[in-house]
mmCIF file with all atom_site columns, C-alpha atoms in Angstrom:
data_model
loop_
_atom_site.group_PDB
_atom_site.id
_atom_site.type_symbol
_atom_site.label_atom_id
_atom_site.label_alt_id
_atom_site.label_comp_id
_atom_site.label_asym_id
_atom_site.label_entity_id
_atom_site.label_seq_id
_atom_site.pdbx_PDB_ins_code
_atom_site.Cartn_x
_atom_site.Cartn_y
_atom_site.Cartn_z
_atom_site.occupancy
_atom_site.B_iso_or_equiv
_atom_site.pdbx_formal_charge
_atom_site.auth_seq_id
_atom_site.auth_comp_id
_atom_site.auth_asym_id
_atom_site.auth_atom_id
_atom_site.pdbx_PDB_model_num
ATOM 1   C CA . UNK A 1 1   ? 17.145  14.922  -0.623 1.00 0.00 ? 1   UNK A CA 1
ATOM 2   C CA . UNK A 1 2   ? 14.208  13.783  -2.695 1.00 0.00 ? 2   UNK A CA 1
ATOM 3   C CA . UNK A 1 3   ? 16.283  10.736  -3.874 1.00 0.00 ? 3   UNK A CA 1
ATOM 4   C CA . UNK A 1 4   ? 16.824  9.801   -0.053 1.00 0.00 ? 4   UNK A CA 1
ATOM 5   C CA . UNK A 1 5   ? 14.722  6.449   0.577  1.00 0.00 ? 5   UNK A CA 1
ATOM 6   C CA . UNK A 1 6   ? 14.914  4.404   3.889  1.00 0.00 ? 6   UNK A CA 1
ATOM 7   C CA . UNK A 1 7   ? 15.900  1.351   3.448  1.00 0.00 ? 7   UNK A CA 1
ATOM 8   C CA . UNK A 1 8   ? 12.829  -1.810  4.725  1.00 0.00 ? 8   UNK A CA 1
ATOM 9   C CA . UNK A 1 9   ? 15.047  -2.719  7.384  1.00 0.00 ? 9   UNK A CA 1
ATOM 10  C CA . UNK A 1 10  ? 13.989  -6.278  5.953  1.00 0.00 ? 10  UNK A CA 1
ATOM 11  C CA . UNK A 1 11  ? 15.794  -8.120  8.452  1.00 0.00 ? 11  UNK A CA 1
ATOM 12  C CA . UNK A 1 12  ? 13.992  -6.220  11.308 1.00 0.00 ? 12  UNK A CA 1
ATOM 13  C CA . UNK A 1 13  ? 10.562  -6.798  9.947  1.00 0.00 ? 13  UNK A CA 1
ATOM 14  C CA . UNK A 1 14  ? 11.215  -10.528 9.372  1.00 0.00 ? 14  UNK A CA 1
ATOM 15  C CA . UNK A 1 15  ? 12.225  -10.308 12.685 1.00 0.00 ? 15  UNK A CA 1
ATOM 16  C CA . UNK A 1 16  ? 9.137   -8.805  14.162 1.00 0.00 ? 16  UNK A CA 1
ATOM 17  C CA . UNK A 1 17  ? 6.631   -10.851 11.635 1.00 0.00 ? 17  UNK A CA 1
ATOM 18  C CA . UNK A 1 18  ? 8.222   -14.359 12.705 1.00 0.00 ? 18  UNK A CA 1
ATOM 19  C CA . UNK A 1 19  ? 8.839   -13.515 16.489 1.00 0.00 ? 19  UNK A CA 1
ATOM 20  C CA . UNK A 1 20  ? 5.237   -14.717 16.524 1.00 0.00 ? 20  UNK A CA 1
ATOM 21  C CA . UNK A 1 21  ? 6.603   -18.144 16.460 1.00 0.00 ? 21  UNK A CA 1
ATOM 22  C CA . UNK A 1 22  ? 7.714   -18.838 20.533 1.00 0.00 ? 22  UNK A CA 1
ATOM 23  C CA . UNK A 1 23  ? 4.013   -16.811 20.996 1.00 0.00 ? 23  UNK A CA 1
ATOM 24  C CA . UNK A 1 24  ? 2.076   -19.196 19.626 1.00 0.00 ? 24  UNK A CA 1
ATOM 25  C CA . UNK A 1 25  ? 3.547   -22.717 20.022 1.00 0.00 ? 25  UNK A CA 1
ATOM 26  C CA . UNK A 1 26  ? 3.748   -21.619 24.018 1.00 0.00 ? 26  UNK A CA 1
ATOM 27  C CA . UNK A 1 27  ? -0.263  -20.741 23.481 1.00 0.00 ? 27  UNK A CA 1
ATOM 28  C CA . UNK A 1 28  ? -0.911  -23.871 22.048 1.00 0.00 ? 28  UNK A CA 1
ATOM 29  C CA . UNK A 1 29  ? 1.020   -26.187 24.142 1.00 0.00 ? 29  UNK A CA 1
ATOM 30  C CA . UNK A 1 30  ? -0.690  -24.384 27.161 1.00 0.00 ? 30  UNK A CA 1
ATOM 31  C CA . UNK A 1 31  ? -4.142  -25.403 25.363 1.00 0.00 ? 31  UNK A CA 1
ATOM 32  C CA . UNK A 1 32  ? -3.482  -28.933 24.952 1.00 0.00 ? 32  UNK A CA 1
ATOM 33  C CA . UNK A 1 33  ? -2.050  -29.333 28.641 1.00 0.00 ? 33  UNK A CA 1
ATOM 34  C CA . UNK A 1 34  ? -4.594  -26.615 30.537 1.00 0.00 ? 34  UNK A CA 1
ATOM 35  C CA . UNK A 1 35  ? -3.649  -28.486 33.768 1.00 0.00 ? 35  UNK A CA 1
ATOM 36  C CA . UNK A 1 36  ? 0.000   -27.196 33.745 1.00 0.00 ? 36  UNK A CA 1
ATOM 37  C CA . UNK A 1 37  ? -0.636  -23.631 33.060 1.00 0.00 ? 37  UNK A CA 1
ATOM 38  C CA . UNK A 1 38  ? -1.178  -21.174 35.750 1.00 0.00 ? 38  UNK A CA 1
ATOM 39  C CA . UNK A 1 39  ? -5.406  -20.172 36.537 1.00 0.00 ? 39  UNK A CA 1
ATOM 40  C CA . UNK A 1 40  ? -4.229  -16.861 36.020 1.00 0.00 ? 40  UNK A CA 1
ATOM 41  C CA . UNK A 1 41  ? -3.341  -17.379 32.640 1.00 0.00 ? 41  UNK A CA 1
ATOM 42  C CA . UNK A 1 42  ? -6.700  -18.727 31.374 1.00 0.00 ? 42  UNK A CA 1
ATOM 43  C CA . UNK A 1 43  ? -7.850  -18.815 27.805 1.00 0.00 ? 43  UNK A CA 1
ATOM 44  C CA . UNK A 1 44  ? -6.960  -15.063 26.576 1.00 0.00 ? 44  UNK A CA 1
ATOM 45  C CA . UNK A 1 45  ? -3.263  -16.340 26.244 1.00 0.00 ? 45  UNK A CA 1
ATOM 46  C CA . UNK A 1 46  ? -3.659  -19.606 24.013 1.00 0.00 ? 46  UNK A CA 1
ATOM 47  C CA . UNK A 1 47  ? -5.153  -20.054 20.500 1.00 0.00 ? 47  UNK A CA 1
ATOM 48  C CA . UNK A 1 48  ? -7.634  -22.765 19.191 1.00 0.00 ? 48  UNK A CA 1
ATOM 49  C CA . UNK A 1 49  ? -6.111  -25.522 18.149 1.00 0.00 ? 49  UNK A CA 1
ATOM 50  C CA . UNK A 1 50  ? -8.112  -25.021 14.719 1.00 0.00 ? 50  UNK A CA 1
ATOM 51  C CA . UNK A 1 51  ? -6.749  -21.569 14.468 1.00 0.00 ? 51  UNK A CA 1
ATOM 52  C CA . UNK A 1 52  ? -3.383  -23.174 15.205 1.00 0.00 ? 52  UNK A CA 1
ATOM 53  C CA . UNK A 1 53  ? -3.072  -25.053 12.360 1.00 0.00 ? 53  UNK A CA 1
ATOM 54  C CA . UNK A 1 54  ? -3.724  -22.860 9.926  1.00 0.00 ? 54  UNK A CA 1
ATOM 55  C CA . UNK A 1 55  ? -1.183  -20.559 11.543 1.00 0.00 ? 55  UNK A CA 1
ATOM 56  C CA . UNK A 1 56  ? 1.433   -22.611 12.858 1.00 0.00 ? 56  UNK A CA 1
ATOM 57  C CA . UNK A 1 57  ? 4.734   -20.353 12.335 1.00 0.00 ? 57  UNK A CA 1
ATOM 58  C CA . UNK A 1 58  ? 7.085   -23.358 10.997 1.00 0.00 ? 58  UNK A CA 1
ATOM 59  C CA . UNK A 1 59  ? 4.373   -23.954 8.029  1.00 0.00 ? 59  UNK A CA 1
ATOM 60  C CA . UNK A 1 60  ? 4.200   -20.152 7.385  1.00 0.00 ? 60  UNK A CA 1
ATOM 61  C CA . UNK A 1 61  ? 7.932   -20.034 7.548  1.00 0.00 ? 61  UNK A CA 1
ATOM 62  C CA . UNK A 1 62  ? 8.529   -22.801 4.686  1.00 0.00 ? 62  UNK A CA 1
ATOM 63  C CA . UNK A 1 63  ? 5.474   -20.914 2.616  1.00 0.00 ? 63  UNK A CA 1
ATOM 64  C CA . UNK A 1 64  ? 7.018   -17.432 2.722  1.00 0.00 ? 64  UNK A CA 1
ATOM 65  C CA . UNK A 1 65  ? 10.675  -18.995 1.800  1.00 0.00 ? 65  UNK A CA 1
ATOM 66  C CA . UNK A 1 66  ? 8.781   -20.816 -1.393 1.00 0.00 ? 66  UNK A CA 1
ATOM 67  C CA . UNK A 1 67  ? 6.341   -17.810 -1.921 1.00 0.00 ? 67  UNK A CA 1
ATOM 68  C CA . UNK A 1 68  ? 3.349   -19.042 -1.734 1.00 0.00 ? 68  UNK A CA 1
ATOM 69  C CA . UNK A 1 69  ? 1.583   -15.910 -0.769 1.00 0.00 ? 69  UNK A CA 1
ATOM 70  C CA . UNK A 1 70  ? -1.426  -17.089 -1.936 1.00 0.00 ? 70  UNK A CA 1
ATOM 71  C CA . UNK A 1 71  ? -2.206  -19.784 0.037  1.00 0.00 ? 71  UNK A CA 1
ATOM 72  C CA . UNK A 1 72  ? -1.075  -18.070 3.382  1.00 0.00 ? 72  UNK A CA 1
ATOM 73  C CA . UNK A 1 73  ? -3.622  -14.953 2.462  1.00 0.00 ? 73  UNK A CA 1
ATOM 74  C CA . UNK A 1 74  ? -6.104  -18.158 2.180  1.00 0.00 ? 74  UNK A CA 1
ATOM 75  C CA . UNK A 1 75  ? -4.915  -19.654 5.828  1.00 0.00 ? 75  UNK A CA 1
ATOM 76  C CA . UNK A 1 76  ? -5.303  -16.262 7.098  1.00 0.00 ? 76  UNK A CA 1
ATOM 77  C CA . UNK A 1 77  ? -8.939  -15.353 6.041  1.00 0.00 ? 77  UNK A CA 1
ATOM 78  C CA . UNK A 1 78  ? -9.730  -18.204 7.060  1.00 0.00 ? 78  UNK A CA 1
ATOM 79  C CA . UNK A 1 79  ? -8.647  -17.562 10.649 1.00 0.00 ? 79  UNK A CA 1
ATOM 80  C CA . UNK A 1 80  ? -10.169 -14.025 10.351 1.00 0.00 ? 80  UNK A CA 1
ATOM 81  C CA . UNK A 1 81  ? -13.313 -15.800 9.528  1.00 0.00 ? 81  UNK A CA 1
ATOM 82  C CA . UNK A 1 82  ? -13.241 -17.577 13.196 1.00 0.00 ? 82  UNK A CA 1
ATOM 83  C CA . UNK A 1 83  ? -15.954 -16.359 15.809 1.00 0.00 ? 83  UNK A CA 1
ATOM 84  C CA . UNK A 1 84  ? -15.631 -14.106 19.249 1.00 0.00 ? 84  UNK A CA 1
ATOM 85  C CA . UNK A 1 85  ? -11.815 -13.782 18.216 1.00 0.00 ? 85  UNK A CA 1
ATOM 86  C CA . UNK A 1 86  ? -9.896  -13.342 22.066 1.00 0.00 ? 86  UNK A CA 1
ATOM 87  C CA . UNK A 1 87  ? -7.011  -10.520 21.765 1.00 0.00 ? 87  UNK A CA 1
ATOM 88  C CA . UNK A 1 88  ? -4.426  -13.061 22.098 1.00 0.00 ? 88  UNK A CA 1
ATOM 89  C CA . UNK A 1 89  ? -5.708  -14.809 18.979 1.00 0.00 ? 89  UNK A CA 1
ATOM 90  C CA . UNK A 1 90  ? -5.777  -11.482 17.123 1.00 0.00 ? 90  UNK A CA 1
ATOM 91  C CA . UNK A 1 91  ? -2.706  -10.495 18.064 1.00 0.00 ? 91  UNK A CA 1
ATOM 92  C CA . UNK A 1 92  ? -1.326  -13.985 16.905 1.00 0.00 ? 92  UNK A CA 1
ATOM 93  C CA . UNK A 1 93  ? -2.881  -12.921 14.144 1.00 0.00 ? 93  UNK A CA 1
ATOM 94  C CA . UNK A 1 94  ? -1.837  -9.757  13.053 1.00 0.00 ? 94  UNK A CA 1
ATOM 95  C CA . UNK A 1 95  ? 1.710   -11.022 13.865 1.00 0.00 ? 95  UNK A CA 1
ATOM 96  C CA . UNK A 1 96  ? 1.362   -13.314 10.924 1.00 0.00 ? 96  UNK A CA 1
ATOM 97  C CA . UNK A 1 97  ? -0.534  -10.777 8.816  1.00 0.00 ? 97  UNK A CA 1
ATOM 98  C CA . UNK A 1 98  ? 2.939   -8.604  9.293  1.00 0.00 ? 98  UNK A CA 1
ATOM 99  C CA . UNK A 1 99  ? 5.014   -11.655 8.504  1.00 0.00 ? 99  UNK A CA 1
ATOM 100 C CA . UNK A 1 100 ? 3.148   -12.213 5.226  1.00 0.00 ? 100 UNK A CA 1
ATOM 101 C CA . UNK A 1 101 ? 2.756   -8.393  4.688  1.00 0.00 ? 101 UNK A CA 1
ATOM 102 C CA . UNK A 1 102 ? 6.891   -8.070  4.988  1.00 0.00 ? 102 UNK A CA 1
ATOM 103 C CA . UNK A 1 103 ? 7.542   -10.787 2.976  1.00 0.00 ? 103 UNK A CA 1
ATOM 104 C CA . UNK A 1 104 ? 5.339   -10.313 0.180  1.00 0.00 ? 104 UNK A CA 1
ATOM 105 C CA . UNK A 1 105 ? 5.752   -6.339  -0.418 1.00 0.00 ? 105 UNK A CA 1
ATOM 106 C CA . UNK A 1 106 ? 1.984   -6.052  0.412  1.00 0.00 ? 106 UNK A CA 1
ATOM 107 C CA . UNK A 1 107 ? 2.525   -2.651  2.210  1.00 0.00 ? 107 UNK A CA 1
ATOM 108 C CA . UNK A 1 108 ? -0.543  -2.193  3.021  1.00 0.00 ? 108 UNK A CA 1
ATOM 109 C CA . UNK A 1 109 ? -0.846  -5.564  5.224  1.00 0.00 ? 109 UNK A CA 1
ATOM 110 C CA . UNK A 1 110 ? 2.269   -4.628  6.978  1.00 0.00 ? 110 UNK A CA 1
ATOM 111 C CA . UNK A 1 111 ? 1.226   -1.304  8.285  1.00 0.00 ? 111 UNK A CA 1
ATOM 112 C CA . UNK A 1 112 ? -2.036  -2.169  9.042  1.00 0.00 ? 112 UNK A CA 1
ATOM 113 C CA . UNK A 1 113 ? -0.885  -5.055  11.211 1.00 0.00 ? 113 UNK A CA 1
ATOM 114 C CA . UNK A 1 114 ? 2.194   -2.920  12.535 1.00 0.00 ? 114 UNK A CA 1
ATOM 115 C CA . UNK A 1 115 ? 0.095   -0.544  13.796 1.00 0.00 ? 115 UNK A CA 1
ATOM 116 C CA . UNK A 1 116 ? -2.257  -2.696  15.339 1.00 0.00 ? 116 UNK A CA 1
ATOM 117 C CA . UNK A 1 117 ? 0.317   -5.029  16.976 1.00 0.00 ? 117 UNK A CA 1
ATOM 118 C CA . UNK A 1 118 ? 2.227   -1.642  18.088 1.00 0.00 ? 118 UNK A CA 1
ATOM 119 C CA . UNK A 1 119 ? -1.454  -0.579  20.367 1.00 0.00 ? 119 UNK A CA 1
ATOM 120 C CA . UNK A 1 120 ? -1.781  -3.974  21.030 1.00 0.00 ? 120 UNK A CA 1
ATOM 121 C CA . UNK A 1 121 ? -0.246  -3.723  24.759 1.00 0.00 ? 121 UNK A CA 1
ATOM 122 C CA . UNK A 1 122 ? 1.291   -7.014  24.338 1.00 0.00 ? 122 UNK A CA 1
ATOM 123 C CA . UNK A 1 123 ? 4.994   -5.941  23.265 1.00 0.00 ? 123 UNK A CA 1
ATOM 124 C CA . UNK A 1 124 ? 8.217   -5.188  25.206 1.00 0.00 ? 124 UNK A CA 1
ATOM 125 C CA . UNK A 1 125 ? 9.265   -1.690  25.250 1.00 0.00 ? 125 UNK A CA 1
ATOM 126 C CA . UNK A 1 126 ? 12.811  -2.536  23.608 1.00 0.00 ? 126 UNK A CA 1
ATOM 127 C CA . UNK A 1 127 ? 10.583  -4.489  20.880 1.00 0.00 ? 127 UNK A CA 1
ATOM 128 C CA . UNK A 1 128 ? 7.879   -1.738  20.616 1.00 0.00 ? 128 UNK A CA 1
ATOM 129 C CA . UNK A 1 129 ? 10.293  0.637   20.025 1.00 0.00 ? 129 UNK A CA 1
ATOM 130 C CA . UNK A 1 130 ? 11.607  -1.403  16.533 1.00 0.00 ? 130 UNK A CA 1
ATOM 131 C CA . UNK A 1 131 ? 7.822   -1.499  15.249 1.00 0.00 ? 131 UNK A CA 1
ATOM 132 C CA . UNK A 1 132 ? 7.136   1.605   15.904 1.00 0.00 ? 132 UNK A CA 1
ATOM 133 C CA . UNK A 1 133 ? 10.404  2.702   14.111 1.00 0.00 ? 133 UNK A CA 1
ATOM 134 C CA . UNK A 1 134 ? 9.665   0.220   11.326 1.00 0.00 ? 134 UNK A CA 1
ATOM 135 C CA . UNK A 1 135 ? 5.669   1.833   10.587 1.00 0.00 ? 135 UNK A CA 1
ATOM 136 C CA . UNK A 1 136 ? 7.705   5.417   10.277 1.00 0.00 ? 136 UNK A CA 1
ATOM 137 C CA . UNK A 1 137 ? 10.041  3.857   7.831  1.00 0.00 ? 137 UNK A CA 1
ATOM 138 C CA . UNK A 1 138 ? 7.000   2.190   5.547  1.00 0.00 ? 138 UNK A CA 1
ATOM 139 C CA . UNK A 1 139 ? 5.204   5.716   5.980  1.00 0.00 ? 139 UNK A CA 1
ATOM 140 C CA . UNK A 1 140 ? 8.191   7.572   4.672  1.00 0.00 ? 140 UNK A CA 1
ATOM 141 C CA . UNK A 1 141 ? 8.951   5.150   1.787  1.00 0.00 ? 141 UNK A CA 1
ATOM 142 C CA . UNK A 1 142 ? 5.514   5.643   0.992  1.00 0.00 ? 142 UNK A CA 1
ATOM 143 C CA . UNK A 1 143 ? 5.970   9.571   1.106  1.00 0.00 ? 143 UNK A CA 1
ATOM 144 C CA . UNK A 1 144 ? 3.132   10.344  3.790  1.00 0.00 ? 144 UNK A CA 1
ATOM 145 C CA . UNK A 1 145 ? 5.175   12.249  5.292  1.00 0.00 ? 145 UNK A CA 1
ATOM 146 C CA . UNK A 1 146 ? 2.725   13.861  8.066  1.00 0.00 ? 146 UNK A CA 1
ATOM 147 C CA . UNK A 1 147 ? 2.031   10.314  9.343  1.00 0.00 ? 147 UNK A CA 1
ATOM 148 C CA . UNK A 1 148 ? 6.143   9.428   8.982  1.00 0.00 ? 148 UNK A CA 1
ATOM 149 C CA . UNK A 1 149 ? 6.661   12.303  11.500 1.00 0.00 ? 149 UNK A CA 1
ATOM 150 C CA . UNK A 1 150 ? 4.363   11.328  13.909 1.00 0.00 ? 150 UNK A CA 1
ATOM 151 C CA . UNK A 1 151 ? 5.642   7.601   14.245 1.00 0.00 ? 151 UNK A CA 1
ATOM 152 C CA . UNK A 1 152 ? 9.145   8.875   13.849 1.00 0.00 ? 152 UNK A CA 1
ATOM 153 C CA . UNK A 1 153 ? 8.612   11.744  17.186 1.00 0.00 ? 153 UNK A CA 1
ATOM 154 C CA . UNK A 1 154 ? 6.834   8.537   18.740 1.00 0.00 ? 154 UNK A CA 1
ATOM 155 C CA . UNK A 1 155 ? 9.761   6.358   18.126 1.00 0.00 ? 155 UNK A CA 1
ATOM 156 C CA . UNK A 1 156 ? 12.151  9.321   19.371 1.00 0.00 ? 156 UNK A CA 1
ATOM 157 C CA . UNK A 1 157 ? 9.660   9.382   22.836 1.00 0.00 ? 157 UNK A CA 1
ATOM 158 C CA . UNK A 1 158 ? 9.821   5.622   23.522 1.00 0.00 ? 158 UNK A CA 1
ATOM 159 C CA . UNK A 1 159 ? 13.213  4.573   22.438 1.00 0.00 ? 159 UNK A CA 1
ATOM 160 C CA . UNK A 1 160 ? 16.517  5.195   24.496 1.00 0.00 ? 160 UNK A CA 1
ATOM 161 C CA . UNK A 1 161 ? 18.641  5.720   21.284 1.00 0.00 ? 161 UNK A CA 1
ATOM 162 C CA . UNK A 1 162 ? 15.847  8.942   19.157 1.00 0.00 ? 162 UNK A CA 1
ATOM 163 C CA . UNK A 1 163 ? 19.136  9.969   17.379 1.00 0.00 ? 163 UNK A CA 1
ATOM 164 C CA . UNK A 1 164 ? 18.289  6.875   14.935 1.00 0.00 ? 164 UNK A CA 1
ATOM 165 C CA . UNK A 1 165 ? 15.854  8.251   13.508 1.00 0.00 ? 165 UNK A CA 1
ATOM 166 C CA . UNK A 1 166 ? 16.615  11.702  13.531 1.00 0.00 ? 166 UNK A CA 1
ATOM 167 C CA . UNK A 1 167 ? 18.014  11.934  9.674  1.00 0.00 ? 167 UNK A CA 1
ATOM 168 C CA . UNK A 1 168 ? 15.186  10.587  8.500  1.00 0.00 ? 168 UNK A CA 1
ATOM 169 C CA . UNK A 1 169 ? 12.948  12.909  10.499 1.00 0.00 ? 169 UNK A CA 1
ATOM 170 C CA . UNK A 1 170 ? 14.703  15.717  9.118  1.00 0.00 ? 170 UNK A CA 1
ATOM 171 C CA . UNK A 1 171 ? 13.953  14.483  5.852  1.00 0.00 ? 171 UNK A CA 1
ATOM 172 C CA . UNK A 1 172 ? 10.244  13.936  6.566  1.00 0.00 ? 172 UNK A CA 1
ATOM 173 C CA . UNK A 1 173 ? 10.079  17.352  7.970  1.00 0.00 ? 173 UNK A CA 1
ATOM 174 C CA . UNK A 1 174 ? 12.172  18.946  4.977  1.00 0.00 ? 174 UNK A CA 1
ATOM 175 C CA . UNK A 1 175 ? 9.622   16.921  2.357  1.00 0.00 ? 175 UNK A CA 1
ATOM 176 C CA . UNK A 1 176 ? 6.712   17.862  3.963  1.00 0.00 ? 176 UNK A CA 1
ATOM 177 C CA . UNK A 1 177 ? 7.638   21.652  3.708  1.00 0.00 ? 177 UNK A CA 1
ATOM 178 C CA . UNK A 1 178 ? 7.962   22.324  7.606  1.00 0.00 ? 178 UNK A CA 1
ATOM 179 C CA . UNK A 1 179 ? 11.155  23.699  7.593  1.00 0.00 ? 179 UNK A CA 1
ATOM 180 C CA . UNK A 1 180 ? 11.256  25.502  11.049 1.00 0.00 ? 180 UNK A CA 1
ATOM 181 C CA . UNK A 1 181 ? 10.694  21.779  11.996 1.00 0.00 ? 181 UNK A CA 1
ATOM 182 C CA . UNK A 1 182 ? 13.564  20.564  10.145 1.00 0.00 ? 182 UNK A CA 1
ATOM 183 C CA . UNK A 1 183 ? 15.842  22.947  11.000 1.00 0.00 ? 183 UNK A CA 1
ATOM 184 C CA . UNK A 1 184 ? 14.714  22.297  14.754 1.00 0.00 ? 184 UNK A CA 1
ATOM 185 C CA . UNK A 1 185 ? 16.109  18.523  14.188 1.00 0.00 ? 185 UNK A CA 1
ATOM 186 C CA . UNK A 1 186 ? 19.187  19.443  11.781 1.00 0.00 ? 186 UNK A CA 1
ATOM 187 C CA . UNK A 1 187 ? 20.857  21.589  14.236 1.00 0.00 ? 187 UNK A CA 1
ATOM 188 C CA . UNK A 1 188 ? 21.585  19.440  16.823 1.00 0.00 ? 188 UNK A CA 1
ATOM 189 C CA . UNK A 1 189 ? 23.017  16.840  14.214 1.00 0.00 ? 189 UNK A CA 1
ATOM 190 C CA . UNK A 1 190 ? 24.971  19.453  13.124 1.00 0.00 ? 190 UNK A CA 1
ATOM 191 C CA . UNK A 1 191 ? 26.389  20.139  16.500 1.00 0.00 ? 191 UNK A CA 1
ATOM 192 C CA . UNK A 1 192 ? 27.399  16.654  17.627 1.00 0.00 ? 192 UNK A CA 1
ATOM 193 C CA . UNK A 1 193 ? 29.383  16.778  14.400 1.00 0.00 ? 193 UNK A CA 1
ATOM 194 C CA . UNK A 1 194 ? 31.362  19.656  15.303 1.00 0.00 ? 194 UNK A CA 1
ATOM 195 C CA . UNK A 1 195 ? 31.741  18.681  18.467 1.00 0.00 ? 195 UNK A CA 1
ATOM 196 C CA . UNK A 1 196 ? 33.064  15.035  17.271 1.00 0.00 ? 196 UNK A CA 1
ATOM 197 C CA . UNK A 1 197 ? 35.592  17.507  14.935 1.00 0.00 ? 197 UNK A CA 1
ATOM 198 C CA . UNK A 1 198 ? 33.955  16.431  11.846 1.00 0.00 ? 198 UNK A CA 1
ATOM 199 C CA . UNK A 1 199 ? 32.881  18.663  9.566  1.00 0.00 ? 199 UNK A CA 1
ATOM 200 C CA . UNK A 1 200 ? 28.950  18.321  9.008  1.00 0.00 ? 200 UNK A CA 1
ATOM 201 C CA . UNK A 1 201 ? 27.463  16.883  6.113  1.00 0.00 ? 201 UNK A CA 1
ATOM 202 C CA . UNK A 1 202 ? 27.297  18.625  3.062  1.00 0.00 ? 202 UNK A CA 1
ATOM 203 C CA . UNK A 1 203 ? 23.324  17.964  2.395  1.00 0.00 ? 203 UNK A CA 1
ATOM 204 C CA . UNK A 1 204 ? 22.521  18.748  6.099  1.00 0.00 ? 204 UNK A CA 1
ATOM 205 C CA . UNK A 1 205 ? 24.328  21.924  5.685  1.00 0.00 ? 205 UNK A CA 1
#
C-alpha cells in the first residue's frame, strides 16, 4: 500500500489551469467595449488591459508548450506587483499561477493557487468539485496525509460521484495510522464488490 501513488491527473489540472482562458479574454473584451457590458457587471469582472498582456492565456499557452517557465514566473510577479488587485484580477491570477504550477512540477504553486481558486466563490460546483479532488491528490502524493483526508471527505461532500475518491481515502486513512477510519471507508467498497459478485480485492481485504 505504501507503493500506491495517485496519479497528477495531468490532463485535469491542465484543464483547470488553462480554463482561465474564455475568463479572461471575456474580461478584457468587456474592458475595451464598457458600453456593451451590463452596469451590473462593472469593473470586478474585467482585468487591466496592462495586466492582460502579461497574462493573456494564448501567450502562456505557447510558453508552457516550449517551457519557458522562467519567463512566465517573470510575467506573473509582475502582475502580482500591480496595485489594489480586484478579486477578479486575482482570481485570473491564481488561475495562471495553477497553469504554470501544473505544468512546471512546481507543487507548491499549484496547491497554493488550487486552494485559493477552490475558496474563491467564483467556480461551478461540477468544476469545484475536480479542484478540490485534484488539491487531495497533490496532498497525498506529497504524503500529508491529514490534509489529503480532509480535501478528499470535502471532495466526497460536494461531488455527486464520493466513490472516486474513496480508494485513495482509504489509503490516506491506512498511511496516516487511523485505521478505525479506514476500515470505516474499506467496508463499503468491499460490499459493492460482493454485491457486483466479484470477489474483493486482495489488498483491500
Amino acid at each position: 500500500m505504501s507503493q500506491f501513488r495517485l496519479a497528477r491527473i495531468s490532463l485535469l489540472l491542465a484543464a483547470i489551469g488553462l480554463n482561465a482562458a474564455p475568463a479572461l479574454l471575456t474580461s478584457a473584451h468587456a474592458q475595451a467595449k464598457p458600453a456593451a457590458a451590463p452596469a451590473a457587471a462593472a469593473p470586478n469582472e474585467t482585468v487591466r488591459p496592462e495586466m492582460f498582456k502579461l497574462l493573456d492565456p494564448a501567450v502562456f499557452k505557447e510558453m508552457m508548450a516550449a517551457k519557458k517557465f522562467a519567463e512566465l514566473q517573470d510575467r506573473l510577479t509582475q502582475a502580482e506587483a500591480f496595485p489594489n488587485r480586484t478579486p477578479y484580477e486575482d482570481y485570473i491570477l491564481n488561475r495562471m499561477k495553477l497553469a504554470l504550477g501544473s505544468s512546471s512540477g512546481n507543487d507548491a504553486m499549484a496547491m497554493g493557487a488550487l486552494e485559493t481558486v477552490i475558496n474563491s466563490g467564483r467556480l461551478p460546483a461540477e468544476e469545484k468539485a475536480n479542484f478540490v479532488q485534484a488539491l487531495g491528490n497533490y496532498y497525498y502524493n506529497a504524503k500529508n496525509y491529514p490534509k489529503a483526508i480532509e480535501w478528499m471527505k470535502r471532495y466526497q461532500k460536494e461531488s455527486p460521484t464520493p466513490e472516486k475518491v474513496r480508494p485513495a481515502l482509504v489509503r490516506a486513512y491506512y498511511l496516516s495510522g487511523d485505521f478505525a477510519g479506514a476500515k470505516a471507508e474499506l467496508l463499503p467498497v468491499i460490499a459493492d464488490a460482493e454485491k457486483a459478485g466479484k470477489a474483493p480485492e486482495l489488498e483491500d481485504l
